[in-house]
Amino acid sequence: MTTAIATPTTSNVFPVFSAQEIPLVRICESKTNPRRQFDESKLAELADNIRLHGVLQPILVRPIPGGEPDAFELVAGARRYRASKLAGRETIPASIRELTDTECLELQLIENLQRADVHELDEARGYAALMQLQPDTYTVESLAEKIGRSEKYVYARLRLTHLDDEIQQAFYVGKLTVAHAFEIARLQPEDQRRALAECFPEHRTTAQS
């Protein structure tokens, strides 16, 4: 899917350092990155490209709050980071920014929304995380304005976070469409599992096996 998004208003106020080669072992992936799914075959293709040409676009990192001075958290560029590890690289070009937790999460959400293959559930988790982190700043209305979408669109995405864990996994692996996911998300967890089993009898949840 492709999502149009407004240019972030914060992009010109963060201090940015020129890109430098940073050892991969000094970088840890962010736990707040909404993106959970990565296509392994595409990662392998990217790793092959990196072996031939290197990493052409630096990743974005921030100093780990309260951490060692040479330790960094990955903000944007998870695919390049993972593919570089697959390619056997020891370092990766990275730009360093001093970012708060909220700024970090917002940039992660924006980067993911600019990708054509972002999963609807990852998108939903990003919105929910921002609203939980700063509920006074991030509302359905403000998020809709920031991403250039309607409030109805944001509400619909947030509904996906109500899916039971097993239903989420089925959604991730393509057992049901986004339209089915929206409908199932309206139900209570026990009814969600029943609906999945009835609509897709080839898929049985653990409780029904």
GROMACS .gro file of C-alpha atoms in nm:
model
  209
    1MET     CA    1   0.000   0.000   0.000
    2THR     CA    2   0.111   0.360  -0.055
    3THR     CA    3   0.035   0.634   0.195
    4ALA     CA    4   0.066   1.003   0.121
    5ILE     CA    5   0.219   1.189   0.411
    6ALA     CA    6   0.285   1.552   0.482
    7THR     CA    7   0.641   1.668   0.532
    8PRO     CA    8   0.720   1.649   0.907
    9THR     CA    9   0.738   1.988   1.068
   10THR     CA   10   1.027   1.878   1.289
   11SER     CA   11   1.264   1.780   1.009
   12ASN     CA   12   1.453   2.111   1.005
   13VAL     CA   13   1.506   2.156   1.377
   14PHE     CA   14   1.704   1.843   1.470
   15PRO     CA   15   2.082   1.889   1.481
   16VAL     CA   16   2.227   1.661   1.212
   17PHE     CA   17   2.585   1.540   1.196
   18SER     CA   18   2.754   1.438   0.873
   19ALA     CA   19   2.744   1.067   0.794
   20GLN     CA   20   3.020   0.853   0.935
   21GLU     CA   21   3.104   0.484   0.936
   22ILE     CA   22   2.983   0.325   1.259
   23PRO     CA   23   3.052  -0.037   1.361
   24LEU     CA   24   2.736  -0.246   1.337
   25VAL     CA   25   2.806  -0.392   1.681
   26ARG     CA   26   2.759  -0.045   1.831
   27ILE     CA   27   2.407  -0.014   1.692
   28CYS     CA   28   2.098  -0.178   1.838
   29GLU     CA   29   1.759  -0.196   1.672
   30SER     CA   30   1.485   0.019   1.819
   31LYS     CA   31   1.209  -0.152   2.016
   32THR     CA   32   0.968   0.124   1.914
   33ASN     CA   33   0.997   0.075   1.538
   34PRO     CA   34   0.641   0.000   1.422
   35ARG     CA   35   0.768  -0.219   1.137
   36ARG     CA   36   0.764  -0.585   1.243
   37GLN     CA   37   0.766  -0.771   0.913
   38PHE     CA   38   1.061  -0.801   0.675
   39ASP     CA   39   1.068  -0.994   0.349
   40GLU     CA   40   1.367  -1.227   0.387
   41SER     CA   41   1.413  -1.275   0.012
   42LYS     CA   42   1.423  -0.898  -0.045
   43LEU     CA   43   1.669  -0.860   0.242
   44ALA     CA   44   1.893  -1.118   0.073
   45GLU     CA   45   1.870  -0.925  -0.255
   46LEU     CA   46   1.962  -0.603  -0.077
   47ALA     CA   47   2.254  -0.778   0.093
   48ASP     CA   48   2.385  -0.890  -0.248
   49ASN     CA   49   2.358  -0.531  -0.373
   50ILE     CA   50   2.542  -0.402  -0.066
   51ARG     CA   51   2.824  -0.651  -0.125
   52LEU     CA   52   2.866  -0.507  -0.474
   53HIS     CA   53   2.805  -0.136  -0.418
   54GLY     CA   54   2.804  -0.074  -0.043
   55VAL     CA   55   2.534   0.117   0.144
   56LEU     CA   56   2.445   0.415  -0.074
   57GLN     CA   57   2.214   0.595   0.171
   58PRO     CA   58   2.320   0.638   0.535
   59ILE     CA   59   2.094   0.507   0.808
   60LEU     CA   60   1.978   0.734   1.091
   61VAL     CA   61   2.077   0.667   1.451
   62ARG     CA   62   2.062   0.849   1.782
   63PRO     CA   63   2.281   0.818   2.092
   64ILE     CA   64   2.118   0.575   2.332
   65PRO     CA   65   1.968   0.786   2.614
   66GLY     CA   66   2.177   0.723   2.924
   67GLY     CA   67   2.393   0.473   2.737
   68GLU     CA   68   2.761   0.456   2.647
   69PRO     CA   69   2.887   0.747   2.433
   70ASP     CA   70   2.968   0.516   2.141
   71ALA     CA   71   2.639   0.320   2.153
   72PHE     CA   72   2.354   0.407   1.919
   73GLU     CA   73   1.989   0.321   1.861
   74LEU     CA   74   1.867   0.266   1.506
   75VAL     CA   75   1.600   0.520   1.414
   76ALA     CA   76   1.556   0.468   1.040
   77GLY     CA   77   1.707   0.221   0.795
   78ALA     CA   78   1.629  -0.118   0.949
   79ARG     CA   79   1.642  -0.296   0.611
   80ARG     CA   80   1.983  -0.149   0.527
   81TYR     CA   81   2.107  -0.237   0.875
   82ARG     CA   82   1.986  -0.598   0.858
   83ALA     CA   83   2.105  -0.645   0.501
   84SER     CA   84   2.449  -0.507   0.592
   85LYS     CA   85   2.478  -0.771   0.864
   86LEU     CA   86   2.378  -1.038   0.611
   87ALA     CA   87   2.640  -0.902   0.372
   88GLY     CA   88   2.909  -0.944   0.637
   89ARG     CA   89   2.989  -0.575   0.670
   90GLU     CA   90   3.154  -0.451   0.988
   91THR     CA   91   3.047  -0.087   0.957
   92ILE     CA   92   2.764   0.113   0.803
   93PRO     CA   93   2.738   0.482   0.707
   94ALA     CA   94   2.511   0.660   0.954
   95SER     CA   95   2.390   1.009   1.037
   96ILE     CA   96   2.355   1.087   1.406
   97ARG     CA   97   2.077   1.298   1.554
   98GLU     CA   98   1.996   1.393   1.911
   99LEU     CA   99   1.631   1.287   1.935
  100THR     CA  100   1.377   1.252   2.212
  101ASP     CA  101   1.173   0.931   2.237
  102THR     CA  102   0.876   1.107   2.076
  103GLU     CA  103   1.083   1.249   1.789
  104CYS     CA  104   1.238   0.906   1.733
  105LEU     CA  105   0.901   0.734   1.715
  106GLU     CA  106   0.756   0.999   1.485
  107LEU     CA  107   1.044   0.967   1.240
  108GLN     CA  108   1.012   0.588   1.245
  109LEU     CA  109   0.642   0.615   1.168
  110ILE     CA  110   0.703   0.863   0.887
  111GLU     CA  111   0.975   0.647   0.731
  112ASN     CA  112   0.751   0.342   0.736
  113LEU     CA  113   0.453   0.527   0.588
  114GLN     CA  114   0.669   0.640   0.298
  115ARG     CA  115   0.732   0.277   0.206
  116ALA     CA  116   0.495   0.110  -0.040
  117ASP     CA  117   0.502  -0.225   0.142
  118VAL     CA  118   0.425  -0.117   0.497
  119HIS     CA  119   0.178  -0.355   0.660
  120GLU     CA  120  -0.149  -0.204   0.778
  121LEU     CA  121  -0.098  -0.346   1.127
  122ASP     CA  122   0.249  -0.194   1.156
  123GLU     CA  123   0.100   0.138   1.052
  124ALA     CA  124  -0.170   0.104   1.316
  125ARG     CA  125   0.083   0.022   1.587
  126GLY     CA  126   0.279   0.334   1.499
  127TYR     CA  127  -0.024   0.558   1.544
  128ALA     CA  128  -0.118   0.387   1.871
  129ALA     CA  129   0.235   0.418   2.009
  130LEU     CA  130   0.248   0.791   1.940
  131MET     CA  131  -0.092   0.845   2.101
  132GLN     CA  132   0.017   0.649   2.407
  133LEU     CA  133   0.351   0.829   2.434
  134GLN     CA  134   0.204   1.182   2.414
  135PRO     CA  135  -0.176   1.169   2.430
  136ASP     CA  136  -0.209   1.546   2.456
  137THR     CA  137  -0.008   1.603   2.138
  138TYR     CA  138  -0.105   1.306   1.925
  139THR     CA  139  -0.476   1.261   1.875
  140VAL     CA  140  -0.670   1.109   1.587
  141GLU     CA  141  -0.726   1.460   1.456
  142SER     CA  142  -0.360   1.570   1.474
  143LEU     CA  143  -0.236   1.243   1.325
  144ALA     CA  144  -0.481   1.269   1.037
  145GLU     CA  145  -0.354   1.618   0.962
  146LYS     CA  146   0.011   1.514   0.989
  147ILE     CA  147  -0.017   1.221   0.747
  148GLY     CA  148  -0.256   1.391   0.509
  149ARG     CA  149  -0.539   1.143   0.566
  150SER     CA  150  -0.893   1.159   0.704
  151GLU     CA  151  -0.981   1.096   1.066
  152LYS     CA  152  -1.190   0.802   0.947
  153TYR     CA  153  -0.877   0.649   0.795
  154VAL     CA  154  -0.683   0.679   1.124
  155TYR     CA  155  -0.974   0.538   1.328
  156ALA     CA  156  -0.995   0.241   1.090
  157ARG     CA  157  -0.624   0.169   1.123
  158LEU     CA  158  -0.636   0.197   1.503
  159ARG     CA  159  -0.915  -0.059   1.509
  160LEU     CA  160  -0.665  -0.318   1.384
  161THR     CA  161  -0.476  -0.295   1.715
  162HIS     CA  162  -0.780  -0.459   1.877
  163LEU     CA  163  -0.711  -0.784   1.693
  164ASP     CA  164  -0.627  -1.084   1.909
  165ASP     CA  165  -0.258  -1.186   1.893
  166GLU     CA  166  -0.333  -1.502   1.696
  167ILE     CA  167  -0.547  -1.308   1.450
  168GLN     CA  168  -0.266  -1.056   1.407
  169GLN     CA  169  -0.029  -1.336   1.311
  170ALA     CA  170  -0.281  -1.474   1.063
  171PHE     CA  171  -0.313  -1.125   0.915
  172TYR     CA  172   0.065  -1.086   0.889
  173VAL     CA  173   0.109  -1.412   0.697
  174GLY     CA  174  -0.175  -1.334   0.458
  175LYS     CA  175  -0.439  -1.570   0.595
  176LEU     CA  176  -0.695  -1.290   0.573
  177THR     CA  177  -0.731  -0.965   0.382
  178VAL     CA  178  -0.733  -0.618   0.533
  179ALA     CA  179  -1.110  -0.602   0.475
  180HIS     CA  180  -1.157  -0.922   0.677
  181ALA     CA  181  -0.921  -0.788   0.945
  182PHE     CA  182  -1.128  -0.471   0.984
  183GLU     CA  183  -1.447  -0.671   1.030
  184ILE     CA  184  -1.295  -0.920   1.274
  185ALA     CA  185  -1.142  -0.636   1.479
  186ARG     CA  186  -1.493  -0.524   1.570
  187LEU     CA  187  -1.550  -0.848   1.765
  188GLN     CA  188  -1.448  -0.960   2.112
  189PRO     CA  189  -1.130  -1.177   2.123
  190GLU     CA  190  -1.314  -1.509   2.164
  191ASP     CA  191  -1.550  -1.416   1.881
  192GLN     CA  192  -1.254  -1.312   1.667
  193ARG     CA  193  -1.098  -1.657   1.691
  194ARG     CA  194  -1.431  -1.821   1.615
  195ALA     CA  195  -1.484  -1.597   1.314
  196LEU     CA  196  -1.140  -1.678   1.177
  197ALA     CA  197  -1.200  -2.053   1.212
  198GLU     CA  198  -1.543  -2.031   1.050
  199CYS     CA  199  -1.437  -1.807   0.762
  200PHE     CA  200  -1.105  -1.983   0.706
  201PRO     CA  201  -1.145  -2.346   0.821
  202GLU     CA  202  -0.794  -2.431   0.699
  203HIS     CA  203  -0.658  -2.201   0.971
  204ARG     CA  204  -0.714  -2.317   1.327
  205THR     CA  205  -0.596  -2.126   1.632
  206THR     CA  206  -0.403  -2.300   1.906
  207ALA     CA  207  -0.707  -2.315   2.131
  208GLN     CA  208  -0.909  -2.494   1.863
  209SER     CA  209  -0.643  -2.740   1.746
   0.00000   0.00000   0.00000
